[in-house]
Structure formats: C-alpha cells, structure tokens
Amino acid sequence: MLTRRTFLRTLAAGAATLVPLGGGRFLRRLPLGRRSPVPALVAAPTVDRTLVELNGLTGGAGAAAVAYAASPPQPTGPGIPGRRWVMVIDLARCDGCRECTRACQGMHFTPAGQEWIRVYELRDNEVAAPYWFPRPCMQCDNAPCVKVCPVSAAWKREDGIVMQDTSRCIGCRFCIAACPYGARSFNWVQPPETEAQQSLPYSDEWNQRHRKGTTEKCIFCPGLVKEGRLPACVAACPMGAIYFGDQEEDAVTNSQGETVRFSELIRQNAGYRFLEELGTEPRVYYLPPRKRVYPAPPDEPQPATRGVHP
Ligand code: SF4
Ligand code: SF4
C-alpha cells in the first residue's frame, strides 16, 4: 500500500524533469544533435504509412528528428469534430476491484505487466481507511509528452485525446521521463501476440498491436468512442465510479447509465485535477473520497502483543 506521501514522491520523481510548460521548451532543452551521429539518409514512415527517405540531413540526430517532426501524423485527423472528451473518477465509489484495469488490458491486449489505468491504494493517515485512486493517462491539454517527442509519435487531437503512434516511436523514452503521472509504459522485449491479435490491422485508434522498443499508454479508447460507446474501463466499472463524456455538451455517463451534467458534478463535489499546479491541464477530473458508498475495508490485523497472557 502506498501512503499519499510516497505516491506523490514517486510521481514527483517523474515530474523532476518537468519545467514550466511553455511551448517548445522541452525540445530546446534536449541536446538531440550532440548525442550520436546518424546517417544522412533516414527512413521515416509518413502520414499514409509509406516509408520515405529524408535526404540531405547534415545536422545529426537532432536535425533528423526535427525534419521528422515537421510532418506530424494525423491518421485519425483532429478527432471527432466539436467534441472535447473528459473523464471524471469518483473516488467515493471506487472500491479497488480493478475491473477497469482488466477491461483495459483485454481491450488493448496490453503486454504483461502494463496497466494503462493503474489503481493505487492510498491512505492519508493511520486513522483513516484506505481508498483507491485509478490513474489513466490524463490526456493533458498541455501535454509534456507531446512536447518532448522528437518524432511526433505523440500528438494532441482537437477532441482532447493525446494519441500515440507506435509505428513512429523510436524508443527514446523522453515521453516517459516527461510524464509527471507515470502514465506511460515501455516495451523492453517483443510482447507475445495472440492469434486474435495477429489478425488485427495496426490502428492507433485501437492500439492492440505492440512492438518492442516503443512506448504506449491509455488513449481514451477512441475506437470505441467513435462507435458511440464508452471506453472499456468506464463500461466495466461495476461501481459506476468512472464517468466519460463530452465537455462541450456538458454531459458525462457512467456504466450504470447515469448521465449527469459535467459542470455540476465537478462543482457540487469539489472536483479537482491531479497535479494541476504543474500546468499540464489534465482532462481527467477526480471527486474526493468523501461519504464513500461502500463500507470501509476491515482494519489490518494488529501484531500480537508480547508478554500479555489471557
Ligand atoms: S498524463 Fe498522458 S498526456 Fe499527460 S504527460 Fe502523461 S502520457 Fe502525456
Ligand atoms: S480509456 Fe481505454 S485505454 Fe484508457 S484506461 Fe480506459 S480502457 Fe484503457
């Protein structure tokens, strides 16, 4: 179990690489061109997924990366027009069952050990009962991971989703260092694929195929959302603790079919965004774990007292 302090310290380690989020600052701070020489000819996949060769790049890896990033991928366009997806997680309802994590793993065939939505057990002090804190990718509007990626493998859609194209990822892991939420995973080995997976085409809207040497993360299930369905984690939550919807429409829905006004839900329940002070502008909101709707977990057994006889 993590204490809130340990949890924050862990996240702060990731945030240590973070500087105040101004446009383009990350890229300038990273001396890409000084690391290692690269051939002048670089093969790069384009938006339509053909390979092209970038000729005449003389400035080393930095120049190659900048040229590569000059044509950011838009395979799914700006997302769904007029929408701005948002998630609300009610900590008073989450009972720590981790059905959300399992549903996400099943939907995306995530490699072993990866949890794109991870449920932390937190306890604020010795007197209070623990509570649970599901952490997906926050789909930051001012996303540090997007700023540092030298090849635009991560990008922000206009409907709010931070996409991840593993076919472009070169495995530098700058995004992992930049994310203050620890929301990204890295494939150190080639993940084994099931037969069902192998029959699927590559799609960054579904992210069901995985490749060694690339980073991955929660993407708010844009494939499901495009079909008018809730993300897998939201639909699977038996407590209805996760709401998902459109901030423009001011409506969010949970697995129980409860649709409520987003603005009222946040205002009336003191909703907050995690580590908001970093300026990441997350698209995930939390409701504090007050008046929980499930019984407090039983106390842990105390160690036997020595020297006391019945
Ligand atoms: S929470 Fe998501 S969008 Fe924000 S920095 Fe981390 S990976 Fe990027
Ligand atoms: S929104 Fe989709 S990708 Fe993100 S945690 Fe939920 S199930 Fe996983």
Short mmCIF file of C-alpha atoms and ligand atoms in Angstrom, two decimals:
data_model
loop_
_atom_site.label_atom_id
_atom_site.label_comp_id
_atom_site.label_asym_id
_atom_site.label_seq_id
_atom_site.Cartn_x
_atom_site.Cartn_y
_atom_site.Cartn_z
CA MET A 1 0.00 0.00 0.00
CA LEU A 2 1.23 3.49 -0.79
CA THR A 3 0.84 6.40 1.53
CA ARG A 4 -0.25 9.58 -0.17
CA ARG A 5 3.20 10.99 0.58
CA THR A 6 5.05 8.05 -1.03
CA PHE A 7 2.73 8.20 -4.00
CA LEU A 8 3.35 11.89 -4.51
CA ARG A 9 7.09 11.39 -4.08
CA THR A 10 7.08 8.69 -6.77
CA LEU A 11 5.26 10.94 -9.14
CA ALA A 12 7.49 13.85 -8.26
CA ALA A 13 10.47 11.82 -9.43
CA GLY A 14 8.88 11.73 -12.84
CA ALA A 15 7.98 15.37 -12.60
CA ALA A 16 11.57 16.29 -11.79
CA THR A 17 12.27 16.51 -15.47
CA LEU A 18 9.40 18.89 -15.89
CA VAL A 19 9.87 22.59 -16.33
CA PRO A 20 7.07 25.13 -16.53
CA LEU A 21 5.22 24.22 -19.65
CA GLY A 22 5.90 26.77 -22.30
CA GLY A 23 5.63 25.95 -25.97
CA GLY A 24 8.64 24.14 -27.35
CA ARG A 25 10.79 24.44 -24.24
CA PHE A 26 11.39 20.72 -23.88
CA LEU A 27 12.68 20.29 -27.36
CA ARG A 28 15.13 23.13 -26.93
CA ARG A 29 16.42 21.75 -23.64
CA LEU A 30 17.32 18.38 -25.09
CA PRO A 31 20.65 18.40 -26.96
CA LEU A 32 19.48 15.93 -29.55
CA GLY A 33 22.11 16.81 -32.10
CA ARG A 34 25.02 16.10 -29.78
CA ARG A 35 24.19 12.54 -28.80
CA SER A 36 25.17 10.32 -31.71
CA PRO A 37 25.76 10.68 -35.40
CA VAL A 38 23.15 9.32 -37.77
CA PRO A 39 23.35 8.52 -41.43
CA ALA A 40 22.36 11.34 -43.74
CA LEU A 41 19.65 9.14 -45.17
CA VAL A 42 16.82 8.41 -42.75
CA ALA A 43 13.83 6.20 -43.45
CA ALA A 44 10.65 7.51 -41.93
CA PRO A 45 7.02 6.45 -42.12
CA THR A 46 4.71 9.21 -43.34
CA VAL A 47 1.11 10.03 -42.56
CA ASP A 48 -0.12 7.48 -45.10
CA ARG A 49 2.30 4.93 -43.60
CA THR A 50 4.66 4.63 -46.56
CA LEU A 51 8.39 4.81 -45.92
CA VAL A 52 10.26 7.77 -47.34
CA GLU A 53 13.92 8.69 -47.18
CA LEU A 54 14.86 12.07 -45.80
CA ASN A 55 17.85 13.22 -47.79
CA GLY A 56 20.43 15.85 -47.07
CA LEU A 57 20.14 15.96 -43.29
CA THR A 58 23.52 17.14 -42.13
CA GLY A 59 22.92 18.17 -38.55
CA GLY A 60 22.92 14.77 -36.86
CA ALA A 61 20.09 13.17 -34.93
CA GLY A 62 18.60 16.48 -33.83
CA ALA A 63 18.14 17.70 -37.36
CA ALA A 64 16.73 14.35 -38.40
CA ALA A 65 14.27 14.45 -35.56
CA VAL A 66 13.17 17.99 -36.35
CA ALA A 67 12.67 17.12 -40.02
CA TYR A 68 10.72 14.04 -38.98
CA ALA A 69 8.56 16.00 -36.59
CA ALA A 70 7.80 18.62 -39.23
CA SER A 71 5.05 16.40 -40.59
CA PRO A 72 3.15 15.27 -37.50
CA PRO A 73 0.92 12.27 -38.13
CA GLN A 74 -2.80 12.87 -38.37
CA PRO A 75 -4.02 9.41 -39.35
CA THR A 76 -7.22 9.91 -37.38
CA GLY A 77 -7.44 13.62 -38.15
CA PRO A 78 -8.35 16.04 -35.40
CA GLY A 79 -10.65 13.52 -33.77
CA ILE A 80 -14.42 13.81 -33.63
CA PRO A 81 -15.39 17.37 -34.63
CA GLY A 82 -16.90 19.57 -31.94
CA ARG A 83 -16.16 17.16 -29.09
CA ARG A 84 -13.85 17.55 -26.10
CA TRP A 85 -13.70 14.28 -24.22
CA VAL A 86 -13.41 14.32 -20.47
CA MET A 87 -13.29 11.71 -17.71
CA VAL A 88 -14.41 12.03 -14.09
CA ILE A 89 -13.41 9.44 -11.47
CA ASP A 90 -15.44 9.38 -8.27
CA LEU A 91 -13.10 8.16 -5.52
CA ALA A 92 -16.05 7.74 -3.16
CA ARG A 93 -17.34 4.99 -5.44
CA CYS A 94 -14.13 3.19 -6.40
CA ASP A 95 -13.80 0.06 -4.25
CA GLY A 96 -10.48 -1.06 -5.69
CA CYS A 97 -11.75 -4.09 -7.62
CA ARG A 98 -9.51 -3.26 -10.62
CA GLU A 99 -12.11 -4.33 -13.17
CA CYS A 100 -11.17 -1.17 -15.09
CA THR A 101 -7.57 -2.33 -15.38
CA ARG A 102 -8.59 -5.81 -16.52
CA ALA A 103 -11.05 -4.45 -19.10
CA CYS A 104 -8.38 -2.13 -20.50
CA GLN A 105 -5.88 -4.98 -20.71
CA GLY A 106 -8.44 -7.13 -22.51
CA MET A 107 -9.43 -4.40 -24.96
CA HIS A 108 -5.87 -3.45 -25.92
CA PHE A 109 -4.08 -6.80 -25.38
CA THR A 110 -1.63 -4.87 -23.26
CA PRO A 111 1.71 -6.61 -22.72
CA ALA A 112 2.18 -8.41 -19.41
CA GLY A 113 2.79 -6.05 -16.53
CA GLN A 114 1.40 -2.97 -18.29
CA GLU A 115 -1.52 -1.19 -16.67
CA TRP A 116 -2.66 1.77 -18.72
CA ILE A 117 -5.09 2.51 -15.92
CA ARG A 118 -3.42 1.65 -12.63
CA VAL A 119 -5.35 1.54 -9.35
CA TYR A 120 -3.26 2.78 -6.42
CA GLU A 121 -4.26 2.12 -2.84
CA LEU A 122 -3.80 5.27 -0.80
CA ARG A 123 -4.14 6.11 2.87
CA ASP A 124 -3.86 9.66 4.10
CA ASN A 125 -3.06 8.84 7.74
CA GLU A 126 -3.14 5.98 10.26
CA VAL A 127 -6.65 6.72 11.42
CA ALA A 128 -8.36 7.00 8.05
CA ALA A 129 -9.33 3.96 5.99
CA PRO A 130 -7.58 3.45 2.67
CA TYR A 131 -9.13 4.45 -0.62
CA TRP A 132 -8.31 3.75 -4.26
CA PHE A 133 -7.05 6.04 -6.97
CA PRO A 134 -7.36 4.85 -10.60
CA ARG A 135 -4.83 6.62 -12.81
CA PRO A 136 -5.26 6.51 -16.60
CA CYS A 137 -3.42 8.86 -18.94
CA MET A 138 -4.66 12.35 -18.06
CA GLN A 139 -4.86 13.32 -21.77
CA CYS A 140 -3.22 16.62 -20.80
CA ASP A 141 -4.24 19.66 -22.86
CA ASN A 142 -0.69 20.93 -22.29
CA ALA A 143 0.97 17.54 -22.57
CA PRO A 144 4.67 17.29 -21.64
CA CYS A 145 4.97 14.01 -23.53
CA VAL A 146 3.81 15.63 -26.76
CA LYS A 147 6.29 18.47 -26.36
CA VAL A 148 9.33 16.25 -25.93
CA CYS A 149 8.66 13.62 -28.59
CA PRO A 150 11.23 14.30 -31.32
CA VAL A 151 9.29 12.39 -33.98
CA SER A 152 5.70 13.43 -33.18
CA ALA A 153 4.74 9.90 -32.22
CA ALA A 154 2.54 11.52 -29.55
CA TRP A 155 0.16 14.29 -30.52
CA LYS A 156 -2.94 16.03 -29.29
CA ARG A 157 -6.20 15.75 -31.19
CA GLU A 158 -8.69 18.62 -31.17
CA ASP A 159 -11.21 16.41 -29.38
CA GLY A 160 -8.81 16.24 -26.44
CA ILE A 161 -7.21 12.82 -26.85
CA VAL A 162 -3.42 12.51 -26.67
CA MET A 163 -2.69 9.90 -29.30
CA GLN A 164 0.28 7.58 -29.52
CA ASP A 165 1.51 6.12 -32.80
CA THR A 166 3.85 3.26 -32.00
CA SER A 167 4.72 2.86 -35.68
CA ARG A 168 6.56 6.21 -35.45
CA CYS A 169 8.02 5.78 -31.94
CA ILE A 170 11.82 5.45 -31.96
CA GLY A 171 12.03 4.39 -28.30
CA CYS A 172 13.95 7.37 -26.93
CA ARG A 173 11.67 7.37 -23.84
CA PHE A 174 11.75 11.16 -23.45
CA CYS A 175 7.97 10.98 -23.06
CA ILE A 176 8.28 8.58 -20.13
CA ALA A 177 10.67 10.95 -18.37
CA ALA A 178 8.43 13.94 -19.12
CA CYS A 179 5.10 12.49 -17.96
CA PRO A 180 4.54 13.55 -14.34
CA TYR A 181 1.85 10.92 -13.88
CA GLY A 182 3.86 7.80 -14.70
CA ALA A 183 1.22 7.02 -17.30
CA ARG A 184 3.50 5.59 -19.96
CA SER A 185 4.95 2.10 -20.39
CA PHE A 186 7.86 0.81 -22.44
CA ASN A 187 8.17 -2.50 -24.28
CA TRP A 188 11.65 -3.72 -23.42
CA VAL A 189 11.03 -7.03 -25.21
CA GLN A 190 8.75 -8.01 -28.07
CA PRO A 191 5.40 -8.72 -26.42
CA PRO A 192 3.96 -12.10 -27.44
CA GLU A 193 0.84 -11.78 -29.56
CA THR A 194 -2.25 -13.98 -29.51
CA GLU A 195 -3.70 -15.31 -32.76
CA ALA A 196 -6.61 -12.91 -32.37
CA GLN A 197 -4.17 -10.02 -32.17
CA GLN A 198 -2.21 -11.11 -35.20
CA SER A 199 -5.35 -10.96 -37.32
CA LEU A 200 -5.87 -7.29 -36.41
CA PRO A 201 -4.52 -4.47 -38.57
CA TYR A 202 -2.34 -1.82 -36.93
CA SER A 203 -4.53 1.04 -35.73
CA ASP A 204 -3.52 3.83 -33.40
CA GLU A 205 -7.22 4.24 -32.52
CA TRP A 206 -7.26 0.76 -31.00
CA ASN A 207 -3.61 0.17 -30.08
CA GLN A 208 -3.95 -3.59 -29.95
CA ARG A 209 -0.64 -4.47 -31.63
CA HIS A 210 2.56 -3.92 -29.68
CA ARG A 211 6.18 -3.61 -30.70
CA LYS A 212 9.49 -3.94 -28.89
CA GLY A 213 11.27 -0.65 -28.20
CA THR A 214 8.20 1.59 -28.18
CA THR A 215 6.18 3.41 -25.54
CA GLU A 216 2.45 3.03 -25.01
CA LYS A 217 -0.30 4.46 -22.86
CA CYS A 218 -4.04 4.90 -22.35
CA ILE A 219 -5.68 6.66 -25.29
CA PHE A 220 -9.28 7.03 -24.01
CA CYS A 221 -10.33 4.18 -26.37
CA PRO A 222 -11.01 6.39 -29.43
CA GLY A 223 -12.07 3.37 -31.49
CA LEU A 224 -14.92 2.63 -29.06
CA VAL A 225 -15.77 6.29 -28.62
CA LYS A 226 -16.10 6.71 -32.39
CA GLU A 227 -18.70 3.95 -32.30
CA GLY A 228 -20.64 5.84 -29.62
CA ARG A 229 -19.52 3.50 -26.84
CA LEU A 230 -17.87 4.18 -23.50
CA PRO A 231 -14.15 3.44 -23.06
CA ALA A 232 -13.55 -0.12 -21.86
CA CYS A 233 -12.59 0.86 -18.31
CA VAL A 234 -15.66 3.07 -17.91
CA ALA A 235 -18.06 0.41 -19.16
CA ALA A 236 -16.51 -2.27 -16.95
CA CYS A 237 -16.64 -0.42 -13.63
CA PRO A 238 -19.26 -2.23 -11.52
CA MET A 239 -19.48 0.74 -9.14
CA GLY A 240 -20.17 3.33 -11.82
CA ALA A 241 -17.18 5.22 -10.45
CA ILE A 242 -15.88 6.40 -13.83
CA TYR A 243 -17.79 8.90 -15.94
CA PHE A 244 -16.91 9.75 -19.52
CA GLY A 245 -18.37 12.29 -21.89
CA ASP A 246 -18.12 15.50 -23.84
CA GLN A 247 -17.24 18.70 -22.04
CA GLU A 248 -18.73 20.76 -24.88
CA GLU A 249 -22.05 19.01 -24.38
CA ASP A 250 -21.57 19.25 -20.60
CA ALA A 251 -22.63 15.63 -20.09
CA VAL A 252 -20.85 12.57 -18.74
CA THR A 253 -22.12 8.98 -18.36
CA ASN A 254 -21.05 6.01 -16.27
CA SER A 255 -21.52 2.25 -16.59
CA GLN A 256 -24.83 2.44 -14.74
CA GLY A 257 -26.30 4.62 -17.46
CA GLU A 258 -26.31 7.68 -15.19
CA THR A 259 -25.83 10.77 -17.35
CA VAL A 260 -25.17 13.96 -15.42
CA ARG A 261 -24.02 17.47 -16.15
CA PHE A 262 -20.24 17.52 -16.06
CA SER A 263 -20.06 21.07 -14.69
CA GLU A 264 -22.49 20.33 -11.83
CA LEU A 265 -20.76 17.08 -10.95
CA ILE A 266 -17.46 18.89 -10.57
CA ARG A 267 -18.84 21.99 -8.85
CA GLN A 268 -21.05 20.22 -6.34
CA ASN A 269 -18.49 17.60 -5.37
CA ALA A 270 -15.35 19.74 -5.19
CA GLY A 271 -13.86 18.04 -8.24
CA TYR A 272 -10.17 18.54 -8.84
CA ARG A 273 -7.46 17.62 -11.32
CA PHE A 274 -4.37 15.77 -10.16
CA LEU A 275 -1.14 17.79 -10.00
CA GLU A 276 -2.97 20.61 -11.73
CA GLU A 277 -0.37 23.04 -10.43
CA LEU A 278 2.13 21.70 -12.97
CA GLY A 279 0.17 23.34 -15.75
CA THR A 280 -0.49 20.11 -17.62
CA GLU A 281 -4.24 20.84 -17.84
CA PRO A 282 -5.40 17.24 -17.44
CA ARG A 283 -8.67 16.07 -18.99
CA VAL A 284 -9.29 13.69 -16.10
CA TYR A 285 -11.07 15.04 -13.01
CA TYR A 286 -11.40 13.42 -9.59
CA LEU A 287 -14.10 13.64 -6.96
CA PRO A 288 -12.68 13.31 -3.43
CA PRO A 289 -13.31 10.09 -1.47
CA ARG A 290 -15.89 11.59 0.88
CA LYS A 291 -19.01 9.75 2.02
CA ARG A 292 -17.88 6.59 0.30
CA VAL A 293 -20.69 4.37 -0.94
CA TYR A 294 -19.06 1.11 0.14
CA PRO A 295 -18.03 0.03 3.64
CA ALA A 296 -14.55 0.91 4.84
CA PRO A 297 -12.17 -2.02 4.38
CA PRO A 298 -11.55 -4.01 7.56
CA ASP A 299 -8.60 -2.98 9.69
CA GLU A 300 -5.41 -4.90 9.10
CA PRO A 301 -4.73 -7.45 11.90
CA GLN A 302 -2.51 -5.97 14.59
CA PRO A 303 0.66 -7.87 15.61
CA ALA A 304 0.22 -9.93 18.78
CA THR A 305 1.22 -8.08 21.94
CA ARG A 306 4.18 -9.70 23.68
CA GLY A 307 4.16 -10.64 27.31
CA VAL A 308 0.42 -10.34 27.80
CA HIS A 309 -1.33 -13.51 28.96
CA PRO A 310 -5.03 -14.11 28.95
S1 SF4 B 1 -0.62 12.00 -18.48
FE1 SF4 B 1 -0.77 11.34 -20.64
S2 SF4 B 1 -0.86 13.26 -21.86
FE2 SF4 B 1 -0.14 13.82 -19.80
S3 SF4 B 1 2.10 13.79 -19.98
FE3 SF4 B 1 1.48 11.75 -19.24
S4 SF4 B 1 1.26 10.48 -21.07
FE4 SF4 B 1 1.28 12.67 -21.77
S1 SF4 B 2 -9.84 4.87 -21.54
FE1 SF4 B 2 -9.40 2.96 -22.68
S2 SF4 B 2 -7.16 2.97 -22.88
FE2 SF4 B 2 -7.66 4.46 -21.25
S3 SF4 B 2 -7.55 3.26 -19.34
FE3 SF4 B 2 -9.68 3.23 -20.03
S4 SF4 B 2 -9.81 1.30 -21.19
FE4 SF4 B 2 -7.64 1.79 -21.03
#
